[in-house]
mmCIF file of C-alpha atoms in Angstrom:
data_model
loop_
_atom_site.group_PDB
_atom_site.id
_atom_site.type_symbol
_atom_site.label_atom_id
_atom_site.label_comp_id
_atom_site.label_asym_id
_atom_site.label_seq_id
_atom_site.Cartn_x
_atom_site.Cartn_y
_atom_site.Cartn_z
ATOM 1 C CA GLY F 1 122.847 119.876 101.320
ATOM 2 C CA ALA F 2 121.597 117.137 99.097
ATOM 3 C CA GLY F 3 119.123 115.431 101.379
ATOM 4 C CA VAL F 4 115.479 115.567 102.271
ATOM 5 C CA SER F 5 114.422 119.033 103.944
ATOM 6 C CA GLN F 6 111.406 120.068 105.618
ATOM 7 C CA SER F 7 109.685 123.053 107.071
ATOM 8 C CA PRO F 8 108.849 124.496 109.656
ATOM 9 C CA SER F 9 110.761 122.005 112.335
ATOM 10 C CA ASN F 10 108.329 123.005 114.806
ATOM 11 C CA LYS F 11 104.804 124.358 114.438
ATOM 12 C CA VAL F 12 102.304 125.195 117.737
ATOM 13 C CA THR F 13 99.303 126.570 116.285
ATOM 14 C CA GLU F 14 95.691 126.537 117.720
ATOM 15 C CA LYS F 15 92.532 124.136 117.090
ATOM 16 C CA GLY F 16 91.032 125.016 114.213
ATOM 17 C CA LYS F 17 93.504 127.067 112.653
ATOM 18 C CA ASP F 18 95.428 125.523 108.675
ATOM 19 C CA VAL F 19 98.655 124.354 108.688
ATOM 20 C CA GLU F 20 100.898 123.948 105.461
ATOM 21 C CA LEU F 21 104.080 121.605 105.861
ATOM 22 C CA ARG F 22 106.678 122.026 102.892
ATOM 23 C CA CYS F 23 109.066 118.967 101.998
ATOM 24 C CA ASP F 24 111.894 119.311 99.514
ATOM 25 C CA PRO F 25 112.974 116.040 98.245
ATOM 26 C CA ILE F 26 115.926 114.632 96.936
ATOM 27 C CA SER F 27 116.639 116.119 93.339
ATOM 28 C CA GLY F 28 116.027 113.863 91.041
ATOM 29 C CA HIS F 29 113.937 111.591 92.807
ATOM 30 C CA THR F 30 110.461 110.829 91.928
ATOM 31 C CA ALA F 31 108.350 109.345 94.328
ATOM 32 C CA LEU F 32 107.847 111.345 97.698
ATOM 33 C CA TYR F 33 105.694 110.042 100.926
ATOM 34 C CA TRP F 34 104.254 111.637 103.627
ATOM 35 C CA TYR F 35 104.176 109.946 107.066
ATOM 36 C CA ARG F 36 102.601 110.710 110.482
ATOM 37 C CA GLN F 37 104.472 109.582 113.616
ATOM 38 C CA SER F 38 102.647 109.699 116.766
ATOM 39 C CA LEU F 39 104.819 110.398 120.086
ATOM 40 C CA GLY F 40 106.179 106.595 120.572
ATOM 41 C CA GLN F 41 104.075 104.772 117.443
ATOM 42 C CA GLY F 42 105.212 103.673 114.613
ATOM 43 C CA LEU F 43 104.936 105.200 111.154
ATOM 44 C CA GLU F 44 101.044 106.080 109.619
ATOM 45 C CA PHE F 45 101.500 106.611 105.966
ATOM 46 C CA LEU F 46 99.270 109.191 104.419
ATOM 47 C CA ILE F 47 100.018 110.023 100.814
ATOM 48 C CA TYR F 48 102.019 109.198 98.531
ATOM 49 C CA PHE F 49 103.389 110.915 94.566
ATOM 50 C CA GLN F 50 105.321 109.140 91.785
ATOM 51 C CA GLY F 51 106.202 111.182 88.545
ATOM 52 C CA ASN F 52 102.694 112.897 87.036
ATOM 53 C CA SER F 53 100.470 109.387 88.284
ATOM 54 C CA ALA F 54 97.850 110.586 90.740
ATOM 55 C CA PRO F 55 98.586 110.160 93.868
ATOM 56 C CA ASP F 56 98.057 107.461 96.352
ATOM 57 C CA LYS F 57 95.882 109.125 99.269
ATOM 58 C CA SER F 58 94.232 106.155 100.708
ATOM 59 C CA GLY F 59 96.333 107.246 103.947
ATOM 60 C CA LEU F 60 94.771 110.247 104.637
ATOM 61 C CA PRO F 61 92.524 110.089 107.642
ATOM 62 C CA SER F 62 89.956 112.930 106.676
ATOM 63 C CA ASP F 63 89.071 114.974 104.196
ATOM 64 C CA ARG F 64 90.722 118.025 106.427
ATOM 65 C CA PHE F 65 93.930 116.504 105.041
ATOM 66 C CA SER F 66 95.529 117.552 101.498
ATOM 67 C CA ALA F 67 98.766 117.751 99.827
ATOM 68 C CA GLU F 68 100.271 118.733 96.343
ATOM 69 C CA ARG F 69 103.570 118.293 94.579
ATOM 70 C CA THR F 70 104.072 121.221 92.449
ATOM 71 C CA GLY F 71 106.489 120.149 89.155
ATOM 72 C CA GLY F 72 107.347 117.207 90.425
ATOM 73 C CA SER F 73 109.497 118.769 93.325
ATOM 74 C CA VAL F 74 108.311 120.142 96.162
ATOM 75 C CA SER F 75 105.548 118.993 98.143
ATOM 76 C CA THR F 76 103.009 120.609 100.866
ATOM 77 C CA LEU F 77 101.218 119.097 102.817
ATOM 78 C CA THR F 78 98.124 121.364 104.389
ATOM 79 C CA ILE F 79 96.019 120.487 107.357
ATOM 80 C CA GLN F 80 92.509 122.409 107.720
ATOM 81 C CA ARG F 81 91.118 122.810 111.182
ATOM 82 C CA THR F 82 93.538 121.523 112.882
ATOM 83 C CA GLN F 83 92.497 119.060 116.104
ATOM 84 C CA GLN F 84 94.501 118.317 119.236
ATOM 85 C CA GLU F 85 94.952 114.620 117.803
ATOM 86 C CA ASP F 86 96.903 115.941 114.578
ATOM 87 C CA SER F 87 99.610 116.150 117.106
ATOM 88 C CA ALA F 88 102.536 114.059 115.734
ATOM 89 C CA VAL F 89 105.708 114.551 113.669
ATOM 90 C CA TYR F 90 105.082 114.652 109.814
ATOM 91 C CA LEU F 91 107.875 112.762 107.944
ATOM 92 C CA CYS F 92 108.543 113.278 104.516
ATOM 93 C CA ALA F 93 110.467 110.909 102.448
ATOM 94 C CA SER F 94 111.842 110.666 98.642
ATOM 95 C CA SER F 95 112.843 107.817 96.508
ATOM 96 C CA SER F 96 114.387 107.315 92.917
ATOM 97 C CA GLY F 97 111.275 106.273 90.688
ATOM 98 C CA LEU F 98 113.975 104.105 88.930
ATOM 99 C CA ALA F 99 113.171 100.545 89.472
ATOM 100 C CA GLU F 100 109.966 101.596 91.722
ATOM 101 C CA GLY F 101 109.517 99.305 94.318
ATOM 102 C CA TYR F 102 112.755 98.267 95.515
ATOM 103 C CA ASN F 103 114.331 101.592 96.029
ATOM 104 C CA GLU F 104 114.902 102.437 99.918
ATOM 105 C CA GLN F 105 113.205 106.172 101.241
ATOM 106 C CA PHE F 106 114.793 108.685 102.320
ATOM 107 C CA PHE F 107 113.356 110.520 105.286
ATOM 108 C CA GLY F 108 113.626 113.785 106.218
ATOM 109 C CA PRO F 109 113.751 115.076 109.609
ATOM 110 C CA GLY F 110 110.144 115.783 110.232
ATOM 111 C CA THR F 111 107.764 118.862 111.210
ATOM 112 C CA ARG F 112 106.820 118.126 114.923
ATOM 113 C CA LEU F 113 103.357 119.773 114.780
ATOM 114 C CA THR F 114 101.948 120.682 118.434
ATOM 115 C CA VAL F 115 97.975 121.304 118.316
ATOM 116 C CA LEU F 116 96.722 123.564 121.455
ATOM 117 C CA ALA W 1 95.849 93.332 102.414
ATOM 118 C CA GLN W 2 99.931 93.624 103.123
ATOM 119 C CA SER W 3 101.101 94.150 106.936
ATOM 120 C CA VAL W 4 103.764 93.827 109.211
ATOM 121 C CA ALA W 5 104.307 92.829 112.582
ATOM 122 C CA GLN W 6 107.034 93.644 114.831
ATOM 123 C CA PRO W 7 106.024 91.455 117.970
ATOM 124 C CA GLU W 8 108.227 92.894 120.563
ATOM 125 C CA ASP W 9 108.279 96.528 121.781
ATOM 126 C CA GLN W 10 111.522 96.281 123.535
ATOM 127 C CA VAL W 11 114.327 94.165 123.144
ATOM 128 C CA ASN W 12 116.992 94.257 125.901
ATOM 129 C CA VAL W 13 120.570 93.260 124.848
ATOM 130 C CA ALA W 14 123.709 93.388 127.259
ATOM 131 C CA GLU W 15 126.831 95.028 125.001
ATOM 132 C CA GLY W 16 128.782 92.417 123.138
ATOM 133 C CA ASN W 17 125.871 89.713 122.598
ATOM 134 C CA PRO W 18 124.004 89.206 119.578
ATOM 135 C CA LEU W 19 120.743 90.348 118.706
ATOM 136 C CA THR W 20 117.780 89.800 117.569
ATOM 137 C CA VAL W 21 114.714 92.261 116.741
ATOM 138 C CA LYS W 22 111.728 90.117 114.892
ATOM 139 C CA CYS W 23 109.409 90.695 112.009
ATOM 140 C CA THR W 24 106.858 89.501 110.003
ATOM 141 C CA TYR W 25 104.792 90.441 107.029
ATOM 142 C CA SER W 26 101.757 89.209 105.474
ATOM 143 C CA VAL W 27 101.725 89.896 101.481
ATOM 144 C CA SER W 28 100.186 88.493 98.391
ATOM 145 C CA GLY W 29 102.680 89.121 96.264
ATOM 146 C CA ASN W 30 106.634 88.528 96.508
ATOM 147 C CA PRO W 31 107.878 90.713 98.884
ATOM 148 C CA TYR W 32 110.133 93.587 98.781
ATOM 149 C CA LEU W 33 111.289 94.014 102.558
ATOM 150 C CA PHE W 34 113.266 96.921 104.537
ATOM 151 C CA TRP W 35 114.865 97.246 107.755
ATOM 152 C CA TYR W 36 115.132 101.286 108.856
ATOM 153 C CA VAL W 37 116.919 102.546 112.305
ATOM 154 C CA GLN W 38 115.522 105.848 113.563
ATOM 155 C CA TYR W 39 118.424 107.155 116.541
ATOM 156 C CA PRO W 40 117.536 109.323 119.021
ATOM 157 C CA ASN W 41 116.496 112.810 117.563
ATOM 158 C CA ARG W 42 117.315 112.232 114.533
ATOM 159 C CA GLY W 43 115.570 110.634 111.351
ATOM 160 C CA LEU W 44 114.804 107.703 109.891
ATOM 161 C CA GLN W 45 117.749 105.424 108.065
ATOM 162 C CA PHE W 46 117.861 102.682 105.870
ATOM 163 C CA LEU W 47 119.601 99.871 107.071
ATOM 164 C CA LEU W 48 119.184 97.190 104.048
ATOM 165 C CA LYS W 49 116.258 95.416 102.450
ATOM 166 C CA TYR W 50 115.652 92.177 100.570
ATOM 167 C CA ILE W 51 114.391 92.232 97.131
ATOM 168 C CA THR W 52 115.329 88.984 95.674
ATOM 169 C CA GLY W 53 118.376 86.056 95.620
ATOM 170 C CA ASP W 54 120.463 85.585 98.393
ATOM 171 C CA ASN W 55 117.881 85.315 101.646
ATOM 172 C CA LEU W 56 120.787 86.860 103.760
ATOM 173 C CA VAL W 57 121.091 90.268 103.569
ATOM 174 C CA LYS W 58 124.192 92.642 104.914
ATOM 175 C CA GLY W 59 123.498 96.132 105.711
ATOM 176 C CA SER W 60 125.083 99.243 107.510
ATOM 177 C CA TYR W 61 126.696 99.079 110.943
ATOM 178 C CA GLY W 62 126.977 95.144 111.070
ATOM 179 C CA PHE W 63 123.390 94.215 110.788
ATOM 180 C CA GLU W 64 122.080 91.931 108.801
ATOM 181 C CA ALA W 65 118.676 90.184 107.988
ATOM 182 C CA GLU W 66 117.744 86.924 106.643
ATOM 183 C CA PHE W 67 114.805 85.994 104.868
ATOM 184 C CA ASN W 68 112.392 83.014 105.257
ATOM 185 C CA LYS W 69 110.175 83.033 102.855
ATOM 186 C CA SER W 70 108.136 79.692 104.741
ATOM 187 C CA GLN W 71 107.653 81.507 108.141
ATOM 188 C CA THR W 72 106.965 84.978 106.293
ATOM 189 C CA SER W 73 110.399 86.527 108.157
ATOM 190 C CA PHE W 74 112.367 89.084 108.394
ATOM 191 C CA HIS W 75 114.530 88.896 111.501
ATOM 192 C CA LEU W 76 117.088 91.577 111.784
ATOM 193 C CA LYS W 77 120.384 90.436 113.546
ATOM 194 C CA LYS W 78 123.572 91.709 114.772
ATOM 195 C CA PRO W 79 126.144 89.436 116.149
ATOM 196 C CA SER W 80 128.145 91.653 118.527
ATOM 197 C CA ALA W 81 125.880 94.516 119.927
ATOM 198 C CA LEU W 82 127.026 97.978 120.736
ATOM 199 C CA VAL W 83 125.734 100.847 123.141
ATOM 200 C CA SER W 84 125.193 102.650 119.904
ATOM 201 C CA ASP W 85 122.691 100.739 118.951
ATOM 202 C CA SER W 86 120.136 102.064 120.914
ATOM 203 C CA ALA W 87 117.294 103.178 118.824
ATOM 204 C CA LEU W 88 113.772 102.240 117.407
ATOM 205 C CA TYR W 89 113.852 99.711 114.525
ATOM 206 C CA PHE W 90 111.379 99.218 112.183
ATOM 207 C CA CYS W 91 110.454 96.589 109.416
ATOM 208 C CA ALA W 92 108.759 97.747 106.559
ATOM 209 C CA VAL W 93 107.166 95.686 103.436
ATOM 210 C CA ARG W 94 106.120 96.283 99.895
ATOM 211 C CA ALA W 95 104.251 93.943 96.949
ATOM 212 C CA LEU W 96 104.433 95.065 93.307
ATOM 213 C CA ASN W 97 101.101 92.925 92.476
ATOM 214 C CA THR W 98 99.044 94.747 95.594
ATOM 215 C CA GLY W 99 98.058 97.873 93.016
ATOM 216 C CA GLY W 100 99.372 100.212 95.597
ATOM 217 C CA PHE W 101 102.171 102.258 95.824
ATOM 218 C CA LYS W 102 102.640 102.635 100.085
ATOM 219 C CA THR W 103 105.019 100.489 101.961
ATOM 220 C CA ILE W 104 103.590 99.289 105.409
ATOM 221 C CA PHE W 105 106.120 100.400 108.642
ATOM 222 C CA GLY W 106 105.469 98.328 111.637
ATOM 223 C CA ALA W 107 105.446 99.696 114.809
ATOM 224 C CA GLY W 108 108.396 99.454 115.651
ATOM 225 C CA THR W 109 110.827 97.899 118.281
ATOM 226 C CA ARG W 110 112.916 100.051 120.808
ATOM 227 C CA LEU W 111 116.778 98.469 121.326
ATOM 228 C CA PHE W 112 118.543 99.008 124.128
ATOM 229 C CA VAL W 113 121.902 97.564 124.756
ATOM 230 C CA LYS W 114 123.436 97.621 128.036
ATOM 231 C CA ALA W 115 126.988 98.428 129.092
#
């Protein structure tokens, strides 16, 4: 499909384990965002990638969280030593980098992470 | 710092009546404002945006929003609500001159439309 895809759709893990969440943005979109949505809550910004610029990591909640974007396309969000409070839906979005600032974001379906 | 406030956690409307979902913002420069909708068990979808120009912007599914600079508001409206409009609505803001790249989302407002 032409939309943003994320995998896995659901992930159940044990406390203390590491997890990797994957995002495939829309082809040609240079901007990529990660958000976290806790049950019934709003979106919490995590990290933003734009082309070859240094990512904006200001939203990462702790040093257990990291993300990379390889080749300007696919992105992986890694959570090390997961805690129960990390349980949430992790959303990825992408947007066209052209005329950055006022392009809407296209969201993936999310990965629901449950830490037991 | 930029911020977005959606003062109502929930809005209840009868089908056929007009609806308003409120949003106010705080930015240090000219804002770019967005509305997104999240239907049950579906991802977020873009509804509409204000960048510049006419203060009244029209978007998908018959929704519109009015940018009011003096009141720093960007309320979402629809003249006649449908049961299918029931969803979670998010307002978002971005300002170019903050030096940052992130878009700030409000906490969301859940809209219930009763038949």
